[in-house]
CSV table of C-alpha atoms in Angstrom, one decimal:
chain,number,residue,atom,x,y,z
A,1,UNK,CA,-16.5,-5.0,-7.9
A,2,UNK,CA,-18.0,-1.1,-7.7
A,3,UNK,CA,-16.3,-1.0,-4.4
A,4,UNK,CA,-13.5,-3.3,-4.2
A,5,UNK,CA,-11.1,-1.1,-3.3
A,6,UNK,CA,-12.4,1.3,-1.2
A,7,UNK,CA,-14.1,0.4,2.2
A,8,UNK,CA,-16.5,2.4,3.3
A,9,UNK,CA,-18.9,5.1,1.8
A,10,UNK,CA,-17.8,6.3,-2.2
A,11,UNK,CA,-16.6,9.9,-1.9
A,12,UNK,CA,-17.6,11.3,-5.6
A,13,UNK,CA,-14.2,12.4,-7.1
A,14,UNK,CA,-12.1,10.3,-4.6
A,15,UNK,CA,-9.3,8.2,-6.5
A,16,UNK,CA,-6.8,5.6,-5.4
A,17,UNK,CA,-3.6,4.2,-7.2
A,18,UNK,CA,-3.0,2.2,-10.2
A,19,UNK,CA,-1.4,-0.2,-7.6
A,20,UNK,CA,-5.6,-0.9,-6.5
A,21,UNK,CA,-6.2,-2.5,-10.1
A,22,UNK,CA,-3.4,-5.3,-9.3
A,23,UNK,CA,-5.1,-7.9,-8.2
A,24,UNK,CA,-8.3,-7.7,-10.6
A,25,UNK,CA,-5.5,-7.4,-13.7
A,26,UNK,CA,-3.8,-10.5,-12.3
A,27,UNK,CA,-7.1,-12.6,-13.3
A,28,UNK,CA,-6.3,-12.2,-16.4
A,29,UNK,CA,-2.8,-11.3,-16.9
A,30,UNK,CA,0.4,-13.5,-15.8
A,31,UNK,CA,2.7,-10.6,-14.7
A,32,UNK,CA,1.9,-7.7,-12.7
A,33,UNK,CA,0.8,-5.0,-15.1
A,34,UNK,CA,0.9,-2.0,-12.6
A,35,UNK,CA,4.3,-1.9,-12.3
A,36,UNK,CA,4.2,-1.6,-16.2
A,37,UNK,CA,5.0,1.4,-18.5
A,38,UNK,CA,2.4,2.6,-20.2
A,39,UNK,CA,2.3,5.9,-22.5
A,40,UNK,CA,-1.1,7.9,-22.5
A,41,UNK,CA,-2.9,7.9,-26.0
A,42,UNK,CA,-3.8,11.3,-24.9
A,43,UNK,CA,-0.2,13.1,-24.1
A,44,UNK,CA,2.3,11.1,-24.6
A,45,UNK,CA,3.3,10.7,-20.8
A,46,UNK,CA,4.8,7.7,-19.7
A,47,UNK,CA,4.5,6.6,-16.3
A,48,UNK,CA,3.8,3.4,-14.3
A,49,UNK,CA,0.6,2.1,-15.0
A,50,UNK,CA,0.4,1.7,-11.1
A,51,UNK,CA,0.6,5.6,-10.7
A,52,UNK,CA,-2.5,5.9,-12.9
A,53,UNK,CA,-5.5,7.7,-11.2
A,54,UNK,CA,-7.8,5.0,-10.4
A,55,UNK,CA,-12.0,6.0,-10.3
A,56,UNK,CA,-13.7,2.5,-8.5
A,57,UNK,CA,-17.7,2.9,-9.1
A,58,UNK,CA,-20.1,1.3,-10.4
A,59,UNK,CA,-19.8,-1.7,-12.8
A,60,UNK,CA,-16.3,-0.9,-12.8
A,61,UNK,CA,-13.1,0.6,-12.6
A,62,UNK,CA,-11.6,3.7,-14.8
A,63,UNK,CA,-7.5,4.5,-14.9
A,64,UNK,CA,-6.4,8.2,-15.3
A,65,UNK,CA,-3.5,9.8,-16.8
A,66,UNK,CA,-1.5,11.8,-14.1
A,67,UNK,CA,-0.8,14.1,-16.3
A,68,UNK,CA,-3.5,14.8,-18.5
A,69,UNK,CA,-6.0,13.2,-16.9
A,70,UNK,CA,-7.1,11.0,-19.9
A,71,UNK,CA,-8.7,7.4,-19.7
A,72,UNK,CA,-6.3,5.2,-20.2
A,73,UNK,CA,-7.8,2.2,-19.3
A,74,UNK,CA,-11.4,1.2,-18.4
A,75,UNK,CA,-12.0,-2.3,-16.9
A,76,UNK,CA,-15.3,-4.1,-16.3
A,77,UNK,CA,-15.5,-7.4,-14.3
A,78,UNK,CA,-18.6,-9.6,-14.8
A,79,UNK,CA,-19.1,-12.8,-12.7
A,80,UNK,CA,-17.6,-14.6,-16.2
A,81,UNK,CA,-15.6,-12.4,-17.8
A,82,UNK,CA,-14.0,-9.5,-17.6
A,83,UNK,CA,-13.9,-6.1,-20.5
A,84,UNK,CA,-10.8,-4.5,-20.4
A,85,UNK,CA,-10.6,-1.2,-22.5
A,86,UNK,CA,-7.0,-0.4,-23.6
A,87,UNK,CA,-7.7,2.2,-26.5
A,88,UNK,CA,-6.2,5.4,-24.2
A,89,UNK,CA,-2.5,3.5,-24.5
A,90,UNK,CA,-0.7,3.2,-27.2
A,91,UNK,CA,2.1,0.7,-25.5
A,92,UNK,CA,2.5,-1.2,-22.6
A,93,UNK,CA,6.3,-2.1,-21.4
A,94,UNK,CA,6.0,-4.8,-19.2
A,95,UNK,CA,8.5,-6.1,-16.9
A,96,UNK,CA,8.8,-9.9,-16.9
A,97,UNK,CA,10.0,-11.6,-13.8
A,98,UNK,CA,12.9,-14.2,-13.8
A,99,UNK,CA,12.4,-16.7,-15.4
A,100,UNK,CA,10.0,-16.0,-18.0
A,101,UNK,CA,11.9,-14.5,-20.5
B,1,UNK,CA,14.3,-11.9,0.3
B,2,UNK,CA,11.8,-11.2,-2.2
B,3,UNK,CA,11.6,-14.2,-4.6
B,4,UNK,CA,10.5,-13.5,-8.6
B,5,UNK,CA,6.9,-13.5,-9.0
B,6,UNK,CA,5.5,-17.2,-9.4
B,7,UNK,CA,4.2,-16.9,-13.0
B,8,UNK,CA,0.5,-17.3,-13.8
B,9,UNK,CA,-3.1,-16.1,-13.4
B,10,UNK,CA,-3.7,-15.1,-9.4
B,11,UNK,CA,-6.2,-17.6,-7.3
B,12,UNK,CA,-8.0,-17.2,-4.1
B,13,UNK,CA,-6.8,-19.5,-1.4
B,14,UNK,CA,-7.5,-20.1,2.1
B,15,UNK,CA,-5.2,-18.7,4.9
B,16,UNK,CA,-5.8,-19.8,8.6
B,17,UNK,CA,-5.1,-17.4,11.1
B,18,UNK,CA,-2.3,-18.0,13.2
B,19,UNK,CA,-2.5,-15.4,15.7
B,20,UNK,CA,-4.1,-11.6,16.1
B,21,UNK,CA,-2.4,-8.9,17.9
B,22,UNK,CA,-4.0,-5.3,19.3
B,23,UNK,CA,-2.0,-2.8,17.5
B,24,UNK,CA,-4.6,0.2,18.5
B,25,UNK,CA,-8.1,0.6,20.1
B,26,UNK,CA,-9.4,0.2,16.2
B,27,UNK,CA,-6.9,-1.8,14.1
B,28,UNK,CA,-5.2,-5.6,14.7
B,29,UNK,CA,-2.6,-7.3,13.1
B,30,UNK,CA,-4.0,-10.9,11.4
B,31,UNK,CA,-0.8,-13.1,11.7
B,32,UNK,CA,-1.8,-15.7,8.4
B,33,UNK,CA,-0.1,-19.1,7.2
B,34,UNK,CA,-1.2,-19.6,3.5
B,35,UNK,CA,0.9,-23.0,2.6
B,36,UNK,CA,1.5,-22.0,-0.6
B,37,UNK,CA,2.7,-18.4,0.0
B,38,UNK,CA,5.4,-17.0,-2.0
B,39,UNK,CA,7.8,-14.5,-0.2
B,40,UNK,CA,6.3,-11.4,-1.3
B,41,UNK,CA,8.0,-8.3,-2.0
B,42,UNK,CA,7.7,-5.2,0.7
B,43,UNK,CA,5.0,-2.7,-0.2
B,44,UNK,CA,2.7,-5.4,-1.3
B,45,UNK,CA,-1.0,-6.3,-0.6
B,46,UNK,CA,-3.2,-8.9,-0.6
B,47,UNK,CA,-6.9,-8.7,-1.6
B,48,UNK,CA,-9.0,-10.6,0.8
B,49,UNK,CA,-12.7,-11.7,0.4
B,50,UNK,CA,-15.4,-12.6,2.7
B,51,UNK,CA,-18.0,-14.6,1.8
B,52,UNK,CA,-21.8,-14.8,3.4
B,53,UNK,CA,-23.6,-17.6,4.0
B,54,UNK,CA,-26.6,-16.3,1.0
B,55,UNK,CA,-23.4,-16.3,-1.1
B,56,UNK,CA,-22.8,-12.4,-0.9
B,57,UNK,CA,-19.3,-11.7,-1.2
B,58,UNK,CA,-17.0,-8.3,-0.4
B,59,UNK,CA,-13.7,-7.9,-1.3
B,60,UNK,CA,-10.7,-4.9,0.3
B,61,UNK,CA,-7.2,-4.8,-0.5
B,62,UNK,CA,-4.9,-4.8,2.8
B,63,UNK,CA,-1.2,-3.8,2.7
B,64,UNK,CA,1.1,-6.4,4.0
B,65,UNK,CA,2.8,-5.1,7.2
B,66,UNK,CA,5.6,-8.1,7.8
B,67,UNK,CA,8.8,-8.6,6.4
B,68,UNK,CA,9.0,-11.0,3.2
B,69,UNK,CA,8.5,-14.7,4.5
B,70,UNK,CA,7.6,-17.8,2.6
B,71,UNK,CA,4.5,-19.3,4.1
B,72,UNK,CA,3.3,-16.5,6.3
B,73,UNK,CA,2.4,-13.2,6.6
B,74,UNK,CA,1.1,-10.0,8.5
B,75,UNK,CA,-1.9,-7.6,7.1
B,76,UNK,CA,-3.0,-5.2,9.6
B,77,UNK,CA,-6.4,-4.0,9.7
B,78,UNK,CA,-7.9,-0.7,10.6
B,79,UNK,CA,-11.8,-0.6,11.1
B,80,UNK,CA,-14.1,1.3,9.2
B,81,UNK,CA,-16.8,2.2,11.2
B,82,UNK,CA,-19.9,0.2,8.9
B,83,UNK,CA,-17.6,-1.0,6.5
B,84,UNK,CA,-18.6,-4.4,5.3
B,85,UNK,CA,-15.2,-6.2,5.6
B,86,UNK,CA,-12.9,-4.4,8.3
B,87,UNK,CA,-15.2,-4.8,11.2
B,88,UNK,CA,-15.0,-8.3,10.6
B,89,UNK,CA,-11.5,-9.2,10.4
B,90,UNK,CA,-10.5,-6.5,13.6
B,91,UNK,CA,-13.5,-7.6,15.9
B,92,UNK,CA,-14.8,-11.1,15.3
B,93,UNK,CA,-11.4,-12.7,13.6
B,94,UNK,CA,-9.9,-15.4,15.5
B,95,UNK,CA,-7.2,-17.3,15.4
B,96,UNK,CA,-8.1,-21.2,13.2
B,97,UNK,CA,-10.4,-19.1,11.4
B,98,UNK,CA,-9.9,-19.5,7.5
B,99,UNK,CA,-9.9,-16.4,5.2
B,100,UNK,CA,-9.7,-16.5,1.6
B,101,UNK,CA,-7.0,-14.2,-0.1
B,102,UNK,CA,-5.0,-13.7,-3.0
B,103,UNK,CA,-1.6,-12.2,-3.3
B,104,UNK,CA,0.9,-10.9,-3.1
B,105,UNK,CA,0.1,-8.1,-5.4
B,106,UNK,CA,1.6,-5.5,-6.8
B,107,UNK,CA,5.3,-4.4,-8.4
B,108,UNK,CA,5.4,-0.5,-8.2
B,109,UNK,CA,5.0,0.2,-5.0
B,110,UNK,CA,7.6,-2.0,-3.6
B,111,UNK,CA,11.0,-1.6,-1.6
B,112,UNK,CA,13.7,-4.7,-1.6
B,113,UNK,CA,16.8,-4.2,-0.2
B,114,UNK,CA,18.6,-6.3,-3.2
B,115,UNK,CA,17.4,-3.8,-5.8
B,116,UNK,CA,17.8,-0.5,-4.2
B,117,UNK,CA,20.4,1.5,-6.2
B,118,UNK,CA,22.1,2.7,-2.9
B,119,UNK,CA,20.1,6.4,-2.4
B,120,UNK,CA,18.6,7.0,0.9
B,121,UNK,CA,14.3,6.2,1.5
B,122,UNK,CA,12.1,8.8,3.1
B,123,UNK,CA,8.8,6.9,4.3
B,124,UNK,CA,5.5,9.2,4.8
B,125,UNK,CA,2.8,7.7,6.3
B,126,UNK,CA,-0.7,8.6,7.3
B,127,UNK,CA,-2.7,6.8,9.3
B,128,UNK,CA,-3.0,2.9,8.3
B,129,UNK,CA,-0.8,4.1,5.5
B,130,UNK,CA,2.0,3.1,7.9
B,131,UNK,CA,1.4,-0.6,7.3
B,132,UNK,CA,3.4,-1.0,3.9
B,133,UNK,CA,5.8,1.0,5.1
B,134,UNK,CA,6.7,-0.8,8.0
B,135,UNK,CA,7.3,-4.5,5.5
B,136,UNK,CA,9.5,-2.1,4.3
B,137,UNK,CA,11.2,-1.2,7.4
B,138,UNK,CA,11.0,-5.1,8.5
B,139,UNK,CA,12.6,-5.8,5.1
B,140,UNK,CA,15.6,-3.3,5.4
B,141,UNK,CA,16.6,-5.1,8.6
B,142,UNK,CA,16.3,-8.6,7.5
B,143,UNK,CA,18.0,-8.2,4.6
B,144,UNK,CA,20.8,-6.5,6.6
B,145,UNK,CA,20.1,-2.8,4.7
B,146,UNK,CA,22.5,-0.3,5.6
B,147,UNK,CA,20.8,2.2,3.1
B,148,UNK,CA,19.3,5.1,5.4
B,149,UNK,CA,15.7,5.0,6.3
B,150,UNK,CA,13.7,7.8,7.2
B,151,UNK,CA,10.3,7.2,8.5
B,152,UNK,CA,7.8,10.7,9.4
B,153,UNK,CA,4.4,9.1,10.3
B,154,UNK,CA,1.5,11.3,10.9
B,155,UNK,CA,-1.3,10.4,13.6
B,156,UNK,CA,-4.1,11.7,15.0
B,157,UNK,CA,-3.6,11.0,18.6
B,158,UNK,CA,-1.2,9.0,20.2
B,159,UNK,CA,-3.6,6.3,20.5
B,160,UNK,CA,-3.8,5.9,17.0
B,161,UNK,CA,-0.3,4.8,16.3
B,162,UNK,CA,0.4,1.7,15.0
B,163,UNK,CA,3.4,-0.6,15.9
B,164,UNK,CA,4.7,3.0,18.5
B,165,UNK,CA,6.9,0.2,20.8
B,166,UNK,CA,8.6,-1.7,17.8
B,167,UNK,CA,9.4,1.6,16.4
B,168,UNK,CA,11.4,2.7,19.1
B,169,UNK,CA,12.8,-0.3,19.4
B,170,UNK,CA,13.7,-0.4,16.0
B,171,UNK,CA,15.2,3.6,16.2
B,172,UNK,CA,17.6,2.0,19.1
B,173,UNK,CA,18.4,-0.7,17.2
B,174,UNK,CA,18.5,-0.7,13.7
B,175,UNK,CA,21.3,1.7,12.4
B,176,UNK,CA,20.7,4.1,10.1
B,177,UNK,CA,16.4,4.4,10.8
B,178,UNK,CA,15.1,7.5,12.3
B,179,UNK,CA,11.3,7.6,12.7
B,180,UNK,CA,9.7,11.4,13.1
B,181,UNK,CA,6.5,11.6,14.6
B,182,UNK,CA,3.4,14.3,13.4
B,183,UNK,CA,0.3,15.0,15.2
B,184,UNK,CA,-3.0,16.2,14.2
B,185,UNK,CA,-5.0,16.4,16.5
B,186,UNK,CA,-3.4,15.6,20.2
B,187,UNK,CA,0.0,15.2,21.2
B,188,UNK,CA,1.9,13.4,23.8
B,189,UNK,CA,2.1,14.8,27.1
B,190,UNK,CA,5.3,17.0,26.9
B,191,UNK,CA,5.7,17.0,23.0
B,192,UNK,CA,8.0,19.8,22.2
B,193,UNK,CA,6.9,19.7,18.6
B,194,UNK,CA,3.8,21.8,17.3
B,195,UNK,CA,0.6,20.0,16.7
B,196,UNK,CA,-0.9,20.0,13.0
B,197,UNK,CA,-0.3,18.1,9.9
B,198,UNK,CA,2.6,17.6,7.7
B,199,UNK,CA,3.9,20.6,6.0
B,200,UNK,CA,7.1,21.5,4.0
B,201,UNK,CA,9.0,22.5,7.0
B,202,UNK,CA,8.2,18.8,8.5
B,203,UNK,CA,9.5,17.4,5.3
B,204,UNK,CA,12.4,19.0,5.2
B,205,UNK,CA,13.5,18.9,8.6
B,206,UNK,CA,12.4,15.0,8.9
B,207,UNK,CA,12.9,13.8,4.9
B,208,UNK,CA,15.8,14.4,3.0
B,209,UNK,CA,17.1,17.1,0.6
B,210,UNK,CA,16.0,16.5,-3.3
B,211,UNK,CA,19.8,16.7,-4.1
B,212,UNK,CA,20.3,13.2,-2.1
B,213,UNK,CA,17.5,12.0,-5.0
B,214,UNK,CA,16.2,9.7,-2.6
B,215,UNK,CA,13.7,7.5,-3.5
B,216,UNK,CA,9.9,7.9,-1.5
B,217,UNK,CA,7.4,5.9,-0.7
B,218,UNK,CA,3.9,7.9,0.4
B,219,UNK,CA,0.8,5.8,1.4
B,220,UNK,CA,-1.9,7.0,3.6
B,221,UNK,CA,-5.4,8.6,3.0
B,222,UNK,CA,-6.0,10.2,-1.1
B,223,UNK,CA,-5.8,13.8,0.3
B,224,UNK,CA,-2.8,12.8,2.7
B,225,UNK,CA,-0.6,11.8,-0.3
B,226,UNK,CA,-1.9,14.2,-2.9
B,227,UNK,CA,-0.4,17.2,-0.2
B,228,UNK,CA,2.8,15.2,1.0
B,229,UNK,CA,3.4,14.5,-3.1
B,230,UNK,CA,2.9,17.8,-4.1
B,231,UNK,CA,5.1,19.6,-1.4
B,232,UNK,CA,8.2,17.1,-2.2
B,233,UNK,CA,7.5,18.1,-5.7
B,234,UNK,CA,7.5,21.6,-4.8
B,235,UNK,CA,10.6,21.2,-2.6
B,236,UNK,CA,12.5,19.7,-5.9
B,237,UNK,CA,12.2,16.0,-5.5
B,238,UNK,CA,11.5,14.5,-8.6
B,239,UNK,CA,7.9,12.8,-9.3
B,240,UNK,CA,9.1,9.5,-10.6
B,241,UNK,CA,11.2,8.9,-7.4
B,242,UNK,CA,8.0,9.8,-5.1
B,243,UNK,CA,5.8,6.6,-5.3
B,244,UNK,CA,2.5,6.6,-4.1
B,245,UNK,CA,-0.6,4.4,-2.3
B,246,UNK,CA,-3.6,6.1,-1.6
B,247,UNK,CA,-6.5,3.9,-0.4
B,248,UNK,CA,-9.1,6.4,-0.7
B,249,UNK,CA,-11.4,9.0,1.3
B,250,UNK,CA,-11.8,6.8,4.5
B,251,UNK,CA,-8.8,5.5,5.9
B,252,UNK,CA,-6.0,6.9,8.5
């Protein structure tokens, strides 16, 4: 999982897009999340949740504000479960696909 | 044409592969049929996981690189020198070999020529950042797009280009696509451009003016598409019409 989306060595302070945490999101989720709008706990910003700083280490992965640099959200994948930490949004706007409305 | 995302949780399945193509000395194009494959949208990926015999596993995202198909579909690879899944699937893949992937993925960084609100699309690529980009250029001519494309896709050498025939093919042929090449390190024989990396004059000669509002698509490399965003930005584009993939330090 540490490296899932990056292949090849970990460059410390490297980051990818919010778009990298679709797939792991979709083991959980029905809909795509990243393409979501998500307002930052920590500024108020609201962006796409796939624009989101993305920091891949470790046991897991850790989404940044653009703006403000903030955690917004902080997932963990074990073989069984998964911990998704959601405290640095306060909403989530999420665009359902035809058909499920 | 980009169908709605089939509702429910994501799965691994197994896609055999149909055929491989050379694109450069260091990346191939895995052509893939996965039976139960939704037509994705452009700008998509897949995430694709290998699995050793001792039961260790890796797992890389790969942008789709063919237009919107049900059934099939196009990643191309670019290999990491000791990367754990690249190597793999750009020297030893083979076509009837089975891969196991899941997908598509992904609704931000997407381009479909039935929702576009009719402004024109600049396209910067780095590197292997090219490879959503081109679904999306695949995708305007399939769907019949007459909204105008601009492509500026930045290469080290001229060996490194991906998809270079098709390309110019594609300027000939599909109105309304121009395609501007940058070169880092070495240029083509008789190149009447300068040699160096993308920089506000490139974007302005080869991108469009902010007042068009045209919406952007930047993928390539992290420090690629930080600089590329933040001179648009600078030149007045707005941030929410500049989406952006980076995939990281290696890459391009």
């Amino acid at each position: 999982m540490a490296d899932a989306f990056l292949d090849g060595a970990f460059v410390d302070g490297a980051f990818v897009d919010g778009n990298a945490l679709g797939g792991t999101l979709r083991e959980v989720f029905a809909v795509d999340v990243t393409a979501a709008m998500g307002r930052c706990a920590g500024c108020g910003n609201v962006d796409a949740i796939g624009t989101a700083r993305v920091y891949a280490r470790a046991a897991g992965a850790v989404a940044r504000c653009v703006a403000c640099d903030s955690v917004v959200m902080r997932i963990v994948a074990a073989p069984d479960r998964m911990f998704l930490d959601l405290r640095g949004l306060t909403f989530l706007e999420i665009p359902l696909p035809e058909g499920a409305a | 044409m980009a169908r709605a995302a089939v509702l429910g949780r994501l799965i691994w399945q197994a896609a055999t592969v149909a055929a491989v193509r050379r694109e450069s000395p260091s990346a191939v194009t895995l052509v893939m049929d996965v039976p139960e494959w939704p037509a994705h949208a452009a700008g998509q990926h897949v995430d694709v996981k290998l699995t050793a015999e001792d039961g260790y596993s890796a797992q890389r995202s790969y942008s789709i690189a063919s237009a919107p198909a049900d059934g099939r579909l196009e990643i191309t690879v670019q290999r990491v020198e000791d990367g754990e899944v690249s190597p793999y699937l750009v020297d030893v893949a083979q076509p009837g070999d089975q891969i196991e992937l899941r997908g598509p993925i992904g609704g931000y960084f997407v381009w479909s020529p039935s929702a576009e609100r009719g402004a024109p699309v600049l396209l910067v690529g780095g590197g292997s950042g090219v490879v959503p980009l081109m679904s999306m250029v695949r995708a305007r001519a399939e769907g019949g797009s007459r909204i105008p494309f601009r492509l500026l896709y930045s290469v080290r050498t001229p060996q490194d280009a991906l998809y270079a025939d098709e390309l110019r093919q594609r300027v000939r042929d599909d109105r309304g696509l121009d395609v501007a090449w940058a070169y880092t390190r070495t240029a083509p024989d008789g190149w009447p451009g300068v040699v160096g990396r993308i920089d506000g004059a490139r974007l302005v000669s080869d991108g469009w003016p902010a007042s068009l509002e045209p919406d952007v698509f930047v993928c390539g490399p992290t420090g690629f598409v930080e600089t590329v965003a933040d001179l648009l930005v600078d030149a007045g584009h707005e941030p929410h019409r500049i989406r952006t993939e980076r995939f990281g330090p290696t890459g391009g």
